[in-house]
Amino acid sequence: GPLAFEQGSAAGLPFEEAVLDVVVSSLAFHHLNPSVKRMALSESYRVLRPGGRLWIADFGPPRTRIGMVATLPIRMLDGNTTSDNFLGRMPALIEGAGFSHVVEVERFYTIFGPVCFYAANKKGDQL
């Protein structure tokens, strides 16, 4: 079918249940406090059809001391919104919302720290 992009609030997506094939988030989750992150993931799960996919690109856990130092400015200014990202909790949060097959597909490094690409699908559905 045709491709359509829609915007919505992460904590309350303006869609019926099980109507979307894909939910994509790019560099948004690190701006959300922990409770809103969980709400956004639950909403993403709710609106996806069986076999639907979740794709998230956002900051992830640094693997080196240099990476930890690179994330310091953001961690000092974030008001606790990036801790789930930089401490590597995003895959567990995604699974906690009901998703399965959560994988870090790729990562690349920026001057602010690593950006990870996560993919997941609804429980019981295959990648």
Short mmCIF file of N, CA and C in Angstrom, two decimals:
data_model
loop_
_atom_site.label_atom_id
_atom_site.label_comp_id
_atom_site.label_asym_id
_atom_site.label_seq_id
_atom_site.Cartn_x
_atom_site.Cartn_y
_atom_site.Cartn_z
N GLY A 1 0.81 -1.18 0.00
CA GLY A 1 0.00 0.00 0.00
C GLY A 1 0.86 1.25 0.00
N PRO A 2 0.21 2.37 -0.05
CA PRO A 2 0.93 3.66 -0.06
C PRO A 2 1.60 3.92 1.28
N LEU A 3 2.65 4.67 1.24
CA LEU A 3 3.40 5.05 2.43
C LEU A 3 2.89 6.40 2.91
N ALA A 4 2.59 6.47 4.20
CA ALA A 4 2.14 7.74 4.78
C ALA A 4 2.87 7.95 6.10
N PHE A 5 3.32 9.17 6.34
CA PHE A 5 3.97 9.53 7.59
C PHE A 5 2.99 10.34 8.42
N GLU A 6 2.88 10.00 9.69
CA GLU A 6 2.00 10.73 10.60
C GLU A 6 2.79 11.08 11.85
N GLN A 7 2.49 12.24 12.43
CA GLN A 7 3.11 12.64 13.69
C GLN A 7 2.09 12.52 14.80
N GLY A 8 2.59 12.30 16.02
CA GLY A 8 1.71 12.24 17.17
C GLY A 8 2.49 12.35 18.46
N SER A 9 1.79 12.58 19.54
CA SER A 9 2.42 12.63 20.86
C SER A 9 2.85 11.22 21.26
N ALA A 10 4.06 11.09 21.72
CA ALA A 10 4.60 9.78 22.07
C ALA A 10 3.79 9.09 23.17
N ALA A 11 3.24 9.85 24.09
CA ALA A 11 2.52 9.28 25.22
C ALA A 11 1.06 8.98 24.91
N GLY A 12 0.56 9.43 23.78
CA GLY A 12 -0.83 9.20 23.41
C GLY A 12 -0.98 9.30 21.90
N LEU A 13 -0.58 8.25 21.21
CA LEU A 13 -0.62 8.28 19.74
C LEU A 13 -2.06 8.35 19.24
N PRO A 14 -2.32 9.20 18.25
CA PRO A 14 -3.68 9.42 17.77
C PRO A 14 -4.16 8.38 16.76
N PHE A 15 -4.03 7.11 17.12
CA PHE A 15 -4.42 6.02 16.22
C PHE A 15 -5.19 4.97 16.99
N GLU A 16 -6.02 4.23 16.27
CA GLU A 16 -6.72 3.08 16.85
C GLU A 16 -5.71 1.97 17.12
N GLU A 17 -6.16 0.95 17.83
CA GLU A 17 -5.30 -0.20 18.10
C GLU A 17 -5.02 -0.99 16.83
N ALA A 18 -3.79 -1.45 16.73
CA ALA A 18 -3.37 -2.40 15.68
C ALA A 18 -3.65 -1.92 14.26
N VAL A 19 -3.26 -0.67 13.96
CA VAL A 19 -3.51 -0.14 12.62
C VAL A 19 -2.24 0.23 11.84
N LEU A 20 -1.09 0.28 12.51
CA LEU A 20 0.14 0.71 11.84
C LEU A 20 1.06 -0.47 11.59
N ASP A 21 1.82 -0.37 10.50
CA ASP A 21 2.81 -1.41 10.18
C ASP A 21 4.14 -1.13 10.86
N VAL A 22 4.50 0.15 10.99
CA VAL A 22 5.81 0.53 11.52
C VAL A 22 5.65 1.79 12.38
N VAL A 23 6.37 1.81 13.50
CA VAL A 23 6.52 3.02 14.30
C VAL A 23 8.02 3.34 14.32
N VAL A 24 8.37 4.58 13.98
CA VAL A 24 9.76 5.00 13.91
C VAL A 24 9.96 6.19 14.86
N SER A 25 11.05 6.14 15.60
CA SER A 25 11.42 7.26 16.46
C SER A 25 12.90 7.56 16.23
N SER A 26 13.20 8.81 15.97
CA SER A 26 14.58 9.21 15.73
C SER A 26 14.99 10.31 16.70
N LEU A 27 15.90 9.98 17.59
CA LEU A 27 16.48 10.92 18.55
C LEU A 27 15.41 11.67 19.35
N ALA A 28 14.38 10.93 19.78
CA ALA A 28 13.34 11.52 20.61
C ALA A 28 13.33 10.94 22.02
N PHE A 29 13.61 9.65 22.16
CA PHE A 29 13.46 9.00 23.46
C PHE A 29 14.36 9.59 24.54
N HIS A 30 15.53 10.07 24.18
CA HIS A 30 16.41 10.62 25.21
C HIS A 30 15.87 11.93 25.78
N HIS A 31 14.85 12.51 25.16
CA HIS A 31 14.22 13.72 25.69
C HIS A 31 13.09 13.40 26.66
N LEU A 32 12.67 12.14 26.74
CA LEU A 32 11.52 11.76 27.55
C LEU A 32 11.96 11.27 28.92
N ASN A 33 11.23 11.68 29.96
CA ASN A 33 11.55 11.15 31.29
C ASN A 33 11.16 9.67 31.33
N PRO A 34 11.68 8.92 32.31
CA PRO A 34 11.47 7.47 32.32
C PRO A 34 10.01 7.02 32.22
N SER A 35 9.09 7.69 32.90
CA SER A 35 7.69 7.25 32.84
C SER A 35 7.10 7.52 31.46
N VAL A 36 7.46 8.62 30.82
CA VAL A 36 6.94 8.91 29.48
C VAL A 36 7.56 7.95 28.46
N LYS A 37 8.83 7.56 28.67
CA LYS A 37 9.44 6.55 27.78
C LYS A 37 8.60 5.28 27.79
N ARG A 38 8.21 4.83 28.99
CA ARG A 38 7.42 3.60 29.11
C ARG A 38 6.05 3.77 28.44
N MET A 39 5.42 4.92 28.63
CA MET A 39 4.13 5.19 27.99
C MET A 39 4.27 5.19 26.47
N ALA A 40 5.32 5.81 25.97
CA ALA A 40 5.54 5.87 24.52
C ALA A 40 5.74 4.48 23.92
N LEU A 41 6.47 3.63 24.63
CA LEU A 41 6.68 2.27 24.14
C LEU A 41 5.39 1.46 24.18
N SER A 42 4.59 1.63 25.23
CA SER A 42 3.30 0.95 25.32
C SER A 42 2.36 1.41 24.22
N GLU A 43 2.37 2.70 23.94
CA GLU A 43 1.54 3.25 22.87
C GLU A 43 2.00 2.71 21.51
N SER A 44 3.30 2.61 21.32
CA SER A 44 3.82 2.06 20.07
C SER A 44 3.35 0.63 19.87
N TYR A 45 3.40 -0.14 20.93
CA TYR A 45 2.94 -1.53 20.86
C TYR A 45 1.44 -1.59 20.55
N ARG A 46 0.67 -0.74 21.20
CA ARG A 46 -0.78 -0.73 21.04
C ARG A 46 -1.19 -0.47 19.60
N VAL A 47 -0.55 0.48 18.94
CA VAL A 47 -0.98 0.89 17.60
C VAL A 47 -0.44 0.00 16.48
N LEU A 48 0.53 -0.85 16.79
CA LEU A 48 1.09 -1.72 15.74
C LEU A 48 0.22 -2.94 15.48
N ARG A 49 0.11 -3.29 14.21
CA ARG A 49 -0.57 -4.52 13.80
C ARG A 49 0.28 -5.71 14.19
N PRO A 50 -0.33 -6.92 14.25
CA PRO A 50 0.50 -8.12 14.39
C PRO A 50 1.51 -8.16 13.24
N GLY A 51 2.74 -8.39 13.57
CA GLY A 51 3.81 -8.36 12.57
C GLY A 51 4.40 -6.97 12.39
N GLY A 52 3.87 -5.98 13.11
CA GLY A 52 4.38 -4.61 13.01
C GLY A 52 5.75 -4.47 13.64
N ARG A 53 6.48 -3.46 13.18
CA ARG A 53 7.87 -3.27 13.63
C ARG A 53 8.04 -1.93 14.32
N LEU A 54 8.89 -1.93 15.31
CA LEU A 54 9.31 -0.71 15.99
C LEU A 54 10.77 -0.47 15.63
N TRP A 55 11.09 0.76 15.21
CA TRP A 55 12.46 1.16 14.90
C TRP A 55 12.77 2.40 15.72
N ILE A 56 13.83 2.33 16.50
CA ILE A 56 14.25 3.47 17.32
C ILE A 56 15.71 3.76 17.04
N ALA A 57 16.02 5.01 16.74
CA ALA A 57 17.41 5.47 16.65
C ALA A 57 17.58 6.50 17.76
N ASP A 58 18.46 6.21 18.71
CA ASP A 58 18.67 7.13 19.82
C ASP A 58 19.98 6.81 20.52
N PHE A 59 20.34 7.69 21.45
CA PHE A 59 21.57 7.47 22.19
C PHE A 59 21.53 6.13 22.91
N GLY A 60 22.70 5.50 22.97
CA GLY A 60 22.83 4.21 23.63
C GLY A 60 24.02 4.23 24.57
N PRO A 61 24.31 3.07 25.16
CA PRO A 61 25.38 3.01 26.15
C PRO A 61 26.77 3.10 25.53
N PRO A 62 27.61 3.99 26.06
CA PRO A 62 28.99 4.02 25.59
C PRO A 62 29.72 2.76 26.04
N ARG A 63 30.69 2.33 25.26
CA ARG A 63 31.44 1.11 25.58
C ARG A 63 32.88 1.40 25.99
N THR A 64 33.26 2.67 25.99
CA THR A 64 34.64 3.02 26.35
C THR A 64 34.63 4.21 27.30
N ARG A 65 35.77 4.44 27.93
CA ARG A 65 35.89 5.64 28.79
C ARG A 65 35.73 6.92 27.99
N ILE A 66 36.28 6.93 26.79
CA ILE A 66 36.14 8.11 25.94
C ILE A 66 34.66 8.35 25.64
N GLY A 67 33.93 7.27 25.40
CA GLY A 67 32.50 7.39 25.16
C GLY A 67 31.76 7.94 26.37
N MET A 68 32.15 7.50 27.56
CA MET A 68 31.53 8.03 28.79
C MET A 68 31.81 9.52 28.93
N VAL A 69 33.02 9.92 28.63
CA VAL A 69 33.38 11.34 28.71
C VAL A 69 32.58 12.13 27.67
N ALA A 70 32.40 11.58 26.48
CA ALA A 70 31.65 12.28 25.43
C ALA A 70 30.21 12.53 25.85
N THR A 71 29.63 11.62 26.65
CA THR A 71 28.23 11.78 27.06
C THR A 71 28.07 12.70 28.27
N LEU A 72 29.16 13.07 28.90
CA LEU A 72 29.09 13.87 30.13
C LEU A 72 28.31 15.17 29.99
N PRO A 73 28.53 15.99 28.95
CA PRO A 73 27.74 17.24 28.86
C PRO A 73 26.23 16.99 28.81
N ILE A 74 25.82 16.00 28.05
CA ILE A 74 24.39 15.70 27.96
C ILE A 74 23.88 15.18 29.29
N ARG A 75 24.62 14.27 29.92
CA ARG A 75 24.18 13.70 31.19
C ARG A 75 24.07 14.76 32.28
N MET A 76 24.92 15.78 32.23
CA MET A 76 24.89 16.83 33.26
C MET A 76 23.71 17.78 33.05
N LEU A 77 23.23 17.91 31.82
CA LEU A 77 22.19 18.89 31.52
C LEU A 77 20.80 18.28 31.28
N ASP A 78 20.69 16.97 31.30
CA ASP A 78 19.47 16.34 30.81
C ASP A 78 18.30 16.28 31.78
N GLY A 79 18.50 16.52 33.06
CA GLY A 79 17.40 16.37 34.00
C GLY A 79 16.95 14.93 34.14
N ASN A 80 17.87 13.98 33.99
CA ASN A 80 17.64 12.54 34.15
C ASN A 80 16.86 11.91 33.00
N THR A 81 16.80 12.54 31.85
CA THR A 81 16.08 11.91 30.74
C THR A 81 16.94 10.94 29.94
N THR A 82 18.26 11.09 29.97
CA THR A 82 19.12 10.23 29.15
C THR A 82 19.67 9.02 29.89
N SER A 83 19.42 8.90 31.19
CA SER A 83 20.05 7.81 31.95
C SER A 83 19.65 6.44 31.41
N ASP A 84 18.38 6.22 31.06
CA ASP A 84 17.98 4.93 30.50
C ASP A 84 18.75 4.62 29.22
N ASN A 85 18.99 5.64 28.41
CA ASN A 85 19.72 5.45 27.16
C ASN A 85 21.19 5.11 27.43
N PHE A 86 21.87 5.98 28.18
CA PHE A 86 23.30 5.81 28.36
C PHE A 86 23.67 4.64 29.27
N LEU A 87 22.74 4.18 30.11
CA LEU A 87 23.00 3.01 30.94
C LEU A 87 22.58 1.71 30.26
N GLY A 88 22.12 1.79 29.02
CA GLY A 88 21.80 0.58 28.25
C GLY A 88 20.47 -0.06 28.61
N ARG A 89 19.54 0.70 29.14
CA ARG A 89 18.25 0.14 29.56
C ARG A 89 17.20 0.09 28.46
N MET A 90 17.45 0.72 27.32
CA MET A 90 16.42 0.79 26.28
C MET A 90 15.93 -0.58 25.82
N PRO A 91 16.79 -1.57 25.54
CA PRO A 91 16.26 -2.88 25.12
C PRO A 91 15.32 -3.50 26.16
N ALA A 92 15.65 -3.39 27.44
CA ALA A 92 14.78 -3.94 28.49
C ALA A 92 13.46 -3.17 28.56
N LEU A 93 13.50 -1.86 28.38
CA LEU A 93 12.27 -1.08 28.37
C LEU A 93 11.38 -1.47 27.19
N ILE A 94 12.00 -1.69 26.04
CA ILE A 94 11.25 -2.10 24.85
C ILE A 94 10.59 -3.46 25.09
N GLU A 95 11.35 -4.40 25.63
CA GLU A 95 10.79 -5.73 25.96
C GLU A 95 9.69 -5.60 27.00
N GLY A 96 9.88 -4.71 27.97
CA GLY A 96 8.89 -4.52 29.03
C GLY A 96 7.55 -4.03 28.51
N ALA A 97 7.55 -3.40 27.34
CA ALA A 97 6.30 -2.94 26.73
C ALA A 97 5.61 -4.05 25.94
N GLY A 98 6.23 -5.23 25.89
CA GLY A 98 5.63 -6.37 25.20
C GLY A 98 6.31 -6.78 23.92
N PHE A 99 7.29 -6.01 23.46
CA PHE A 99 7.96 -6.33 22.21
C PHE A 99 8.87 -7.54 22.37
N SER A 100 9.08 -8.23 21.26
CA SER A 100 10.03 -9.35 21.24
C SER A 100 11.04 -9.13 20.14
N HIS A 101 12.04 -9.98 20.11
CA HIS A 101 13.11 -9.90 19.12
C HIS A 101 13.75 -8.52 19.10
N VAL A 102 14.01 -7.98 20.28
CA VAL A 102 14.64 -6.66 20.39
C VAL A 102 16.12 -6.81 20.10
N VAL A 103 16.59 -6.10 19.10
CA VAL A 103 18.01 -6.18 18.73
C VAL A 103 18.57 -4.80 18.47
N GLU A 104 19.83 -4.64 18.81
CA GLU A 104 20.58 -3.45 18.39
C GLU A 104 21.12 -3.78 17.01
N VAL A 105 20.55 -3.17 16.01
CA VAL A 105 20.90 -3.48 14.62
C VAL A 105 22.25 -2.89 14.25
N GLU A 106 22.49 -1.67 14.71
CA GLU A 106 23.73 -0.97 14.38
C GLU A 106 23.94 0.15 15.37
N ARG A 107 25.15 0.68 15.40
CA ARG A 107 25.45 1.87 16.19
C ARG A 107 26.50 2.67 15.46
N PHE A 108 26.45 3.97 15.67
CA PHE A 108 27.52 4.82 15.17
C PHE A 108 27.84 5.84 16.23
N TYR A 109 29.00 6.41 16.13
CA TYR A 109 29.50 7.27 17.19
C TYR A 109 29.46 8.73 16.77
N THR A 110 29.01 9.57 17.70
CA THR A 110 28.96 11.02 17.48
C THR A 110 29.81 11.67 18.57
N ILE A 111 30.01 12.96 18.47
CA ILE A 111 30.77 13.66 19.51
C ILE A 111 30.00 13.70 20.83
N PHE A 112 28.70 13.39 20.80
CA PHE A 112 27.88 13.38 22.02
C PHE A 112 27.68 12.00 22.58
N GLY A 113 28.21 10.98 21.91
CA GLY A 113 28.06 9.61 22.36
C GLY A 113 27.47 8.74 21.26
N PRO A 114 27.33 7.44 21.54
CA PRO A 114 26.85 6.51 20.51
C PRO A 114 25.36 6.67 20.25
N VAL A 115 24.98 6.51 18.99
CA VAL A 115 23.58 6.43 18.59
C VAL A 115 23.34 4.99 18.16
N CYS A 116 22.34 4.35 18.79
CA CYS A 116 22.03 2.95 18.52
C CYS A 116 20.73 2.86 17.73
N PHE A 117 20.68 1.88 16.84
CA PHE A 117 19.48 1.59 16.08
C PHE A 117 18.89 0.29 16.62
N TYR A 118 17.71 0.39 17.22
CA TYR A 118 17.03 -0.76 17.79
C TYR A 118 15.86 -1.16 16.91
N ALA A 119 15.64 -2.46 16.75
CA ALA A 119 14.50 -2.99 16.03
C ALA A 119 13.79 -3.97 16.94
N ALA A 120 12.47 -4.02 16.85
CA ALA A 120 11.68 -4.96 17.64
C ALA A 120 10.36 -5.22 16.93
N ASN A 121 9.69 -6.29 17.33
CA ASN A 121 8.37 -6.56 16.78
C ASN A 121 7.45 -7.08 17.88
N LYS A 122 6.18 -7.16 17.55
CA LYS A 122 5.21 -7.60 18.55
C LYS A 122 5.49 -9.04 18.96
N LYS A 123 5.25 -9.32 20.23
CA LYS A 123 5.47 -10.65 20.81
C LYS A 123 4.82 -11.72 19.95
N GLY A 124 5.60 -12.74 19.66
CA GLY A 124 5.08 -13.87 18.89
C GLY A 124 5.23 -13.71 17.39
N ASP A 125 5.52 -12.51 16.91
CA ASP A 125 5.71 -12.29 15.48
C ASP A 125 7.18 -12.46 15.14
N GLN A 126 7.43 -12.90 13.94
CA GLN A 126 8.81 -13.13 13.52
C GLN A 126 9.38 -11.90 12.85
N LEU A 127 10.72 -11.73 12.96
CA LEU A 127 11.41 -10.63 12.27
C LEU A 127 11.33 -10.81 10.78
#
